[in-house]
Coordinates of C-alpha atoms in Angstrom, one line a residue:
M1 CA -21.8 -2.3 28.7
S2 CA -19.6 -2.7 31.7
M3 CA -16.0 -1.9 30.8
A4 CA -13.6 -2.1 33.7
Q5 CA -10.7 -0.5 31.8
A6 CA -10.6 1.7 28.8
V7 CA -7.5 2.0 26.7
S8 CA -8.2 4.7 24.1
L9 CA -5.8 5.2 21.2
P10 CA -7.3 7.7 18.7
R11 CA -4.2 8.5 16.6
I12 CA -3.0 12.0 16.4
L13 CA -3.8 14.0 13.3
V14 CA -0.7 16.0 12.3
S15 CA -1.8 19.3 12.9
T16 CA 4.7 26.6 -11.4
D17 CA 4.7 23.1 -12.9
A18 CA 2.3 21.3 -15.3
S19 CA -0.3 21.6 -12.6
K20 CA -3.5 21.8 -14.7
A21 CA -2.8 18.6 -16.5
L22 CA -1.7 16.9 -13.3
S23 CA -4.9 18.1 -11.6
K24 CA -7.0 16.5 -14.4
Q25 CA -5.2 13.2 -14.1
A26 CA -5.5 13.4 -10.3
A27 CA -9.2 14.0 -10.6
S28 CA -9.6 10.9 -12.6
T29 CA -8.2 8.8 -9.8
R30 CA -11.0 9.9 -7.5
K31 CA -13.7 8.4 -9.6
P32 CA -15.8 5.5 -8.1
R33 CA -14.5 2.1 -8.6
T34 CA -14.6 1.0 -12.2
S35 CA -13.8 -2.2 -13.9
I36 CA -10.4 -2.3 -15.6
S37 CA -11.5 -5.1 -17.8
T38 CA -14.7 -5.8 -19.6
K39 CA -13.9 -9.5 -20.1
K40 CA -15.8 -12.0 -18.0
R41 CA -13.7 -14.0 -15.5
A42 CA -13.7 -17.5 -16.6
K43 CA -11.5 -20.5 -16.2
V44 CA -8.8 -20.7 -18.9
S45 CA -8.2 -24.0 -20.5
P46 CA -4.5 -25.1 -20.9
S47 CA -4.8 -24.9 -24.7
R48 CA -6.1 -21.4 -24.5
R49 CA -3.3 -20.4 -22.1
T50 CA -0.8 -21.7 -24.6
Q51 CA -2.5 -19.7 -27.4
N52 CA -2.5 -16.5 -25.4
L53 CA 1.1 -16.9 -24.2
N54 CA 3.4 -14.1 -25.2
L55 CA 7.1 -14.8 -24.3
E56 CA 8.4 -11.5 -25.6
V57 CA 6.7 -9.3 -23.0
S58 CA 8.5 -8.7 -19.7
P59 CA 6.4 -10.5 -17.0
H60 CA 7.2 -8.1 -14.2
R61 CA 6.3 -5.0 -16.3
A62 CA 3.0 -6.6 -17.4
V63 CA 2.1 -7.5 -13.9
S64 CA 3.1 -4.1 -12.5
A65 CA 1.0 -2.3 -15.1
V66 CA -2.1 -4.4 -14.3
R67 CA -1.5 -4.0 -10.5
L68 CA -1.3 -0.2 -10.9
M69 CA -4.5 -0.3 -12.8
R70 CA -6.2 -2.4 -10.1
I71 CA -5.0 0.0 -7.4
Q72 CA -6.0 3.2 -9.1
F73 CA -9.3 2.1 -10.6
G74 CA -10.2 -1.2 -9.0
G75 CA -10.0 -0.1 -5.3
A76 CA -7.2 -2.6 -4.4
F77 CA -4.7 -1.6 -1.8
A78 CA -1.0 -1.7 -2.5
D79 CA 0.0 -3.1 0.9
L80 CA -2.6 -5.9 0.8
L81 CA -1.4 -7.0 -2.6
N82 CA 2.1 -7.3 -1.3
K83 CA 1.6 -8.8 2.1
K84 CA -1.2 -11.3 1.8
G85 CA 0.8 -13.6 -0.4
K86 CA -1.9 -13.5 -3.1
G87 CA 0.3 -11.6 -5.6
S88 CA 2.1 -14.5 -7.2
G89 CA 2.0 -17.2 -9.9
D90 CA -1.2 -18.1 -11.7
N91 CA -3.3 -15.7 -9.7
E92 CA -1.3 -12.7 -10.7
M93 CA -1.0 -13.8 -14.3
G94 CA -4.7 -14.4 -14.4
Y95 CA -5.3 -10.7 -13.8
V96 CA -2.9 -9.9 -16.6
E97 CA -4.8 -12.2 -19.0
R98 CA -8.2 -10.9 -18.1
T99 CA -7.0 -7.3 -18.5
L100 CA -4.5 -7.4 -21.4
G101 CA -5.7 -10.5 -23.2
F102 CA -2.5 -12.5 -23.0
R103 CA -0.2 -14.2 -20.5
T104 CA 3.6 -13.9 -20.2
K105 CA 6.1 -16.4 -19.0
D106 CA 5.8 -17.3 -15.3
L107 CA 7.1 -14.9 -12.7
D108 CA 10.2 -15.9 -10.8
D109 CA 11.3 -14.6 -7.4
R110 CA 13.3 -11.8 -8.9
D111 CA 10.2 -10.7 -11.0
L112 CA 8.1 -10.7 -7.9
R113 CA 10.5 -8.5 -6.0
L114 CA 10.7 -6.1 -8.9
V115 CA 6.9 -5.9 -9.0
T116 CA 6.8 -5.0 -5.4
D117 CA 9.5 -2.3 -5.8
I118 CA 8.1 -0.9 -9.1
V119 CA 4.4 -0.8 -7.9
G120 CA 5.2 0.8 -4.6
G121 CA 7.7 3.2 -6.1
T122 CA 5.6 4.2 -9.0
I123 CA 2.7 5.0 -6.7
R124 CA 4.9 6.9 -4.2
W125 CA 6.5 9.1 -6.9
R126 CA 3.4 9.5 -9.1
R127 CA 3.1 13.2 -9.0
Y128 CA 6.8 13.7 -9.8
L129 CA 6.7 11.2 -12.6
D130 CA 3.6 12.7 -14.0
H131 CA 5.3 16.1 -13.9
L132 CA 8.1 14.8 -16.1
I133 CA 5.8 12.9 -18.5
C134 CA 3.6 15.9 -19.0
L135 CA 6.6 18.1 -19.8
L136 CA 8.0 15.6 -22.3
C137 CA 4.6 15.3 -24.0
H138 CA 5.0 18.9 -25.0
D139 CA 1.2 19.0 -25.1
E140 CA -0.9 19.3 -22.0
K141 CA -3.9 17.8 -23.8
T142 CA -2.0 14.7 -24.8
F143 CA -1.1 14.0 -21.2
S144 CA -4.5 14.8 -19.6
S145 CA -6.4 12.6 -22.2
M146 CA -3.9 9.8 -22.1
E147 CA -5.5 6.4 -21.7
P148 CA -4.9 4.8 -18.3
L149 CA -2.9 1.7 -19.3
L150 CA -0.6 3.8 -21.5
L151 CA 0.1 6.2 -18.7
Q152 CA 0.9 3.3 -16.3
I153 CA 3.4 1.9 -18.8
L154 CA 5.1 5.4 -19.0
R155 CA 5.1 5.7 -15.3
I156 CA 6.8 2.4 -15.0
G157 CA 9.4 3.3 -17.5
F158 CA 10.1 6.7 -15.9
Y159 CA 10.4 5.2 -12.5
E160 CA 12.8 2.5 -13.7
I161 CA 15.0 5.0 -15.4
V162 CA 14.9 7.9 -12.9
K163 CA 14.7 6.1 -9.6
L164 CA 16.0 2.5 -10.2
D165 CA 18.8 3.4 -12.6
M166 CA 18.0 0.4 -14.8
P167 CA 19.8 0.2 -18.1
P168 CA 18.0 2.7 -20.3
Y169 CA 18.1 0.6 -23.5
A170 CA 16.4 -2.4 -21.7
V171 CA 13.7 -0.1 -20.1
V172 CA 12.9 1.5 -23.4
D173 CA 12.8 -1.7 -25.4
E174 CA 10.7 -3.7 -22.9
N175 CA 8.1 -0.9 -22.2
V176 CA 7.7 -0.2 -25.9
R177 CA 7.1 -3.9 -26.5
L178 CA 4.5 -4.0 -23.7
A179 CA 2.7 -0.9 -25.1
K180 CA 2.6 -2.4 -28.7
V181 CA 1.3 -5.8 -27.5
A182 CA -1.1 -4.6 -24.9
L183 CA -2.4 -1.6 -26.9
R184 CA -1.2 -1.0 -30.5
P185 CA 1.9 -0.1 -32.5
G186 CA 1.3 3.6 -32.3
A187 CA 1.2 3.5 -28.5
G188 CA 4.6 1.8 -28.6
N189 CA 6.0 4.5 -30.8
L190 CA 4.8 7.2 -28.4
V191 CA 6.4 5.4 -25.4
N192 CA 9.6 5.0 -27.4
G193 CA 9.8 8.7 -28.2
I194 CA 9.0 10.0 -24.7
L195 CA 11.3 7.5 -22.9
R196 CA 14.2 8.4 -25.3
K197 CA 13.8 12.1 -24.5
L198 CA 13.9 11.2 -20.8
V199 CA 17.1 9.2 -21.2
L200 CA 18.8 12.2 -22.9
L201 CA 17.7 14.5 -20.1
K202 CA 19.0 12.2 -17.4
D203 CA 22.3 11.6 -19.2
N204 CA 22.8 15.3 -19.3
N205 CA 21.7 15.7 -15.7
S206 CA 19.0 18.1 -16.8
L207 CA 15.8 16.6 -15.5
P208 CA 13.3 19.5 -15.1
L209 CA 12.2 20.4 -11.6
P210 CA 10.0 23.3 -10.5
K211 CA 11.8 26.1 -8.8
L212 CA 11.2 26.8 -5.1
E213 CA 10.2 30.4 -5.4
G214 CA 7.2 32.7 -5.1
N215 CA 4.6 32.9 -2.4
D216 CA 3.7 30.1 0.1
R217 CA 1.2 28.6 -2.3
A218 CA 3.7 28.5 -5.2
Q219 CA 6.4 27.0 -3.0
A220 CA 3.9 24.4 -1.7
R221 CA 3.1 23.4 -5.3
A222 CA 6.8 23.1 -6.1
L223 CA 7.6 21.0 -3.1
A224 CA 4.5 18.8 -3.8
T225 CA 6.0 18.0 -7.2
I226 CA 9.6 17.5 -6.1
Y227 CA 8.7 15.2 -3.2
S228 CA 5.5 13.8 -4.8
H229 CA 2.8 14.6 -2.2
P230 CA -0.6 16.3 -2.5
V231 CA -0.4 20.1 -2.2
W232 CA -2.8 20.2 0.7
M233 CA -0.5 17.9 2.8
V234 CA 2.5 20.1 2.0
R235 CA 0.7 23.2 3.0
R236 CA -0.6 21.7 6.2
W237 CA 2.8 20.3 7.3
T238 CA 4.6 23.5 6.4
K239 CA 2.1 25.5 8.4
Y240 CA 2.4 23.4 11.5
L241 CA 6.0 22.1 11.3
G242 CA 7.8 24.6 9.2
Q243 CA 9.2 24.0 5.7
E244 CA 12.4 22.3 6.8
E245 CA 10.6 19.7 9.0
A246 CA 8.0 19.2 6.3
I247 CA 10.7 18.3 3.8
K248 CA 12.2 15.9 6.3
L249 CA 8.8 14.2 6.8
M250 CA 8.3 13.9 3.0
V251 CA 11.8 12.4 2.5
W252 CA 10.9 9.9 5.2
N253 CA 7.6 9.1 3.5
N254 CA 9.5 8.4 0.3
S255 CA 12.1 6.1 1.9
D256 CA 11.9 2.3 1.6
P257 CA 9.6 1.0 4.3
S258 CA 10.7 -1.5 6.9
F259 CA 8.4 -4.2 8.3
S260 CA 8.1 -6.2 11.4
L261 CA 7.2 -9.9 11.7
R262 CA 5.5 -11.4 14.8
A263 CA 6.2 -15.0 15.6
N264 CA 2.9 -16.8 16.2
S265 CA 3.3 -18.3 19.7
R266 CA -0.1 -19.9 19.5
K267 CA 1.3 -22.3 16.9
G268 CA 4.4 -22.9 19.0
V269 CA 6.6 -20.7 16.9
T270 CA 9.2 -18.7 18.9
R271 CA 11.2 -15.8 17.8
A272 CA 14.3 -18.0 17.7
D273 CA 12.4 -20.4 15.3
L274 CA 11.5 -17.4 13.1
V275 CA 15.1 -16.2 13.1
M276 CA 16.2 -19.6 11.9
Q277 CA 13.7 -19.5 9.1
L278 CA 14.9 -16.0 8.0
N279 CA 18.5 -17.2 8.1
L280 CA 17.6 -20.1 5.8
L281 CA 15.9 -17.7 3.5
K282 CA 18.8 -15.3 3.7
V283 CA 16.5 -12.4 4.7
P284 CA 18.4 -9.7 6.6
H285 CA 16.8 -8.9 10.0
E286 CA 17.3 -7.6 13.5
L287 CA 15.5 -8.3 16.7
S288 CA 13.0 -5.9 18.1
L289 CA 14.3 -3.9 21.1
H290 CA 10.9 -3.7 22.7
L291 CA 8.9 -6.9 22.0
D292 CA 10.1 -10.5 22.5
E293 CA 8.1 -11.9 19.6
F294 CA 8.9 -9.3 16.9
I295 CA 11.7 -9.2 14.3
R296 CA 12.5 -6.2 12.0
V297 CA 12.8 -6.8 8.3
K298 CA 14.0 -4.1 5.9
T299 CA 14.2 -6.2 2.7
G300 CA 13.2 -9.7 1.7
L301 CA 9.6 -9.7 2.6
Q302 CA 8.7 -11.3 -0.7
N303 CA 11.0 -14.2 0.2
V304 CA 9.0 -14.6 3.4
I305 CA 5.8 -14.6 1.4
Q306 CA 7.0 -17.1 -1.2
A307 CA 8.3 -19.5 1.5
G308 CA 4.7 -19.7 2.8
L309 CA 5.4 -18.4 6.4
L310 CA 2.4 -16.1 6.3
K311 CA 0.1 -18.5 4.5
E312 CA 0.9 -21.2 7.1
G313 CA 0.2 -18.8 9.9
L314 CA 3.7 -19.2 11.4
C315 CA 4.1 -15.4 11.6
A316 CA 2.3 -12.2 10.8
V317 CA 3.3 -8.9 9.3
Q318 CA 2.7 -6.4 12.2
D319 CA 4.1 -3.1 13.2
E320 CA 5.9 -2.9 16.5
S321 CA 3.7 0.1 17.3
A322 CA 0.7 -2.2 17.1
G323 CA 2.5 -4.7 19.3
L324 CA 3.2 -2.0 21.9
V325 CA -0.5 -1.2 22.0
V326 CA -1.2 -4.8 22.9
A327 CA 1.5 -4.7 25.5
V328 CA -0.3 -1.7 27.1
V329 CA -3.6 -3.7 27.1
D330 CA -1.7 -6.6 28.7
P331 CA -4.2 -9.4 27.9
Q332 CA -4.2 -12.2 30.5
P333 CA -5.6 -15.7 30.3
G334 CA -9.3 -15.7 31.3
Q335 CA -10.0 -12.1 30.6
S336 CA -12.7 -10.7 28.3
I337 CA -11.5 -7.9 26.0
V338 CA -13.4 -5.7 23.6
D339 CA -11.6 -4.5 20.5
C340 CA -13.9 -1.7 19.3
C341 CA -12.6 -1.1 15.7
A342 CA -11.0 -4.5 15.2
A343 CA -10.5 -5.0 11.4
P344 CA -8.2 -5.9 9.8
G345 CA -7.5 -7.7 13.1
G346 CA -3.7 -7.6 13.8
K347 CA -4.1 -6.5 17.4
T348 CA -7.1 -8.8 17.9
L349 CA -5.0 -11.8 16.8
Y350 CA -2.1 -10.8 19.0
M351 CA -4.3 -10.3 22.0
A352 CA -6.0 -13.6 21.4
S353 CA -2.7 -15.4 21.3
C354 CA -1.8 -13.9 24.7
L355 CA -4.9 -15.6 26.2
S356 CA -3.5 -19.1 25.9
G357 CA -6.9 -20.5 24.9
Q358 CA -8.7 -19.0 28.0
G359 CA -10.8 -15.9 27.7
L360 CA -12.5 -14.0 24.8
V361 CA -11.8 -11.1 22.5
Y362 CA -14.9 -9.4 21.1
A363 CA -13.9 -8.0 17.7
I364 CA -16.3 -5.3 16.7
D365 CA -16.2 -3.7 13.3
I366 CA -18.5 -2.0 10.8
N367 CA -17.0 -3.7 7.8
K368 CA -18.4 -7.2 7.3
G369 CA -15.9 -8.2 4.6
R370 CA -12.9 -7.4 6.8
L371 CA -14.4 -9.3 9.7
R372 CA -14.7 -12.3 7.4
I373 CA -11.0 -12.1 6.6
L374 CA -10.3 -11.7 10.3
N375 CA -12.2 -14.9 11.0
E376 CA -10.3 -16.8 8.3
T377 CA -6.9 -15.5 9.7
A378 CA -7.9 -16.4 13.2
K379 CA -8.5 -20.1 12.1
L380 CA -5.1 -20.0 10.4
H381 CA -3.4 -18.7 13.5
Q382 CA -5.4 -21.2 15.7
V383 CA -6.9 -18.5 17.9
N384 CA -10.5 -18.6 16.6
S385 CA -11.7 -20.3 19.8
V386 CA -11.1 -17.1 21.8
I387 CA -12.3 -14.6 19.2
R388 CA -16.0 -13.6 18.6
T389 CA -16.6 -11.2 15.7
I390 CA -19.5 -8.7 15.9
H391 CA -20.6 -6.9 12.8
A392 CA -21.8 -3.6 14.2
D393 CA -21.3 0.2 14.4
L394 CA -19.8 0.8 17.9
R395 CA -21.7 4.0 18.2
T396 CA -25.1 2.2 18.2
F397 CA -23.9 -1.2 19.5
A398 CA -22.7 0.3 22.9
D399 CA -26.1 1.7 23.7
N400 CA -27.8 -1.7 23.7
S401 CA -25.1 -4.2 24.4
T402 CA -25.0 -6.4 27.6
V403 CA -21.4 -7.6 26.9
K404 CA -19.3 -7.7 30.1
C405 CA -15.6 -7.3 29.8
D406 CA -12.4 -6.6 31.7
K407 CA -10.7 -4.3 29.2
V408 CA -11.5 -2.2 26.1
L409 CA -9.3 -1.2 23.3
L410 CA -10.2 1.6 20.9
D411 CA -7.8 2.1 18.1
A412 CA -9.9 4.6 16.3
P413 CA -9.8 5.1 12.5
C414 CA -7.2 7.7 11.6
S415 CA -5.8 9.6 8.7
G416 CA -2.9 7.1 8.2
L417 CA -0.6 10.1 7.4
G418 CA 2.0 8.6 9.8
V419 CA 2.5 5.4 7.7
L420 CA 2.8 6.9 4.2
S421 CA 6.1 5.1 3.7
K422 CA 4.3 1.8 4.0
R423 CA 1.0 2.8 2.5
A424 CA 2.2 4.4 -0.8
D425 CA -1.3 4.7 -2.2
L426 CA -2.8 6.4 0.8
R427 CA -1.4 9.9 0.1
W428 CA -3.5 10.0 -3.1
N429 CA -6.7 8.8 -1.3
R430 CA -6.9 11.3 1.5
R431 CA -8.5 14.8 1.3
L432 CA -8.2 17.8 3.6
E433 CA -11.9 17.4 4.5
D434 CA -11.2 13.9 5.8
M435 CA -9.2 15.4 8.8
E436 CA -12.2 17.1 10.3
E437 CA -14.5 14.2 9.6
L438 CA -12.1 11.8 11.3
K439 CA -11.9 14.1 14.4
I440 CA -15.7 14.0 14.7
L441 CA -15.8 10.2 14.2
Q442 CA -13.0 9.6 16.8
D443 CA -14.9 11.7 19.4
E444 CA -18.1 9.7 18.8
L445 CA -16.3 6.4 19.0
L446 CA -14.5 7.4 22.2
D447 CA -17.8 8.3 23.8
A448 CA -19.3 5.0 22.8
A449 CA -16.3 3.0 24.0
S450 CA -16.4 4.6 27.5
L451 CA -20.1 3.7 28.1

């Protein structure tokens, strides 16, 4: 494969509590994908919907509990659930009915914003929340053997009280009701007792935290609980960055993420047009300092989703860092460009929009399902005429390909540890062993891209 220019971007790998029970719960999250509902997915008739309707259960809590189950046991990704615009209305309530056996009242915009906040925050602070839950159970066995849905309900309640400062009486009442309806009365009683203990501790400013003392291993375990990260990450960052910088990094990872929107110029949408839409939606924003088509959004992404701006292809959620990569490639009309590890396709779509309908982007990826999504999005963004997807492993494809191109982009798979504020679930899905495996994979991909 003749490749006139190679732009390689393998991302840089950043060089006692109730730990036994927490370890058992953590181990359960690493099981292969399992179904969270044994009920067959079938269309629900209007009469049955009315029959299964429960108006007493908080809709955002029911949806949050089911989302957390899907993420932990169903292989779903927290960021995709929030950004693709699929987490709303009947679709979301359908998951609730199939999992819990009933529907609640429809979600309004406030409910959807709460779902996003609660799901992301509960995942982000999972280790810390589990530490508190385990201690308040007063029985390690009770915590480690707790059924998944009950644990998710408790996590939601703890997060709402400890991190969101919601009115305790409402949090206790609503989560107890959810546990009773979704599980059984005894589960509601357990939730009631544990949440009331938490409220007393918080009111007395006496929430238990592990002490930062002992040897390096003990301090790493304490920091992992306080800042809710895996122990191996804390030890790695402390080793290479020092404890003070490691703490700063974890604080950043736990902060509310900001997002960027890219105006889709291929549909004739300018940044000024997008600014006007955001003003109408009352979404706070600021212009990118580096890229003319990008706008930074700290809050209000759900408003953008609900308004249909993403679904209509008028804009895309895309990090400025990804946009800067495309700026380095500098796609020009008439050029042929190979995107070696293309899915999910953000940079592919942006490069294609720069071609003004002339040229071609070869989007290669090993994941057929993600390429299918890329194709669908390309049609939505009206750039499918200049994108050709290729389902292949670059390491074998490069040896036999006759594709001619002007430029090559390799954004190699990485650990993702630099985007933990946006990918709340990723910290729990990475292992120390992944780091070495990724280094080997990146080397092999770079060799293949340079052929």
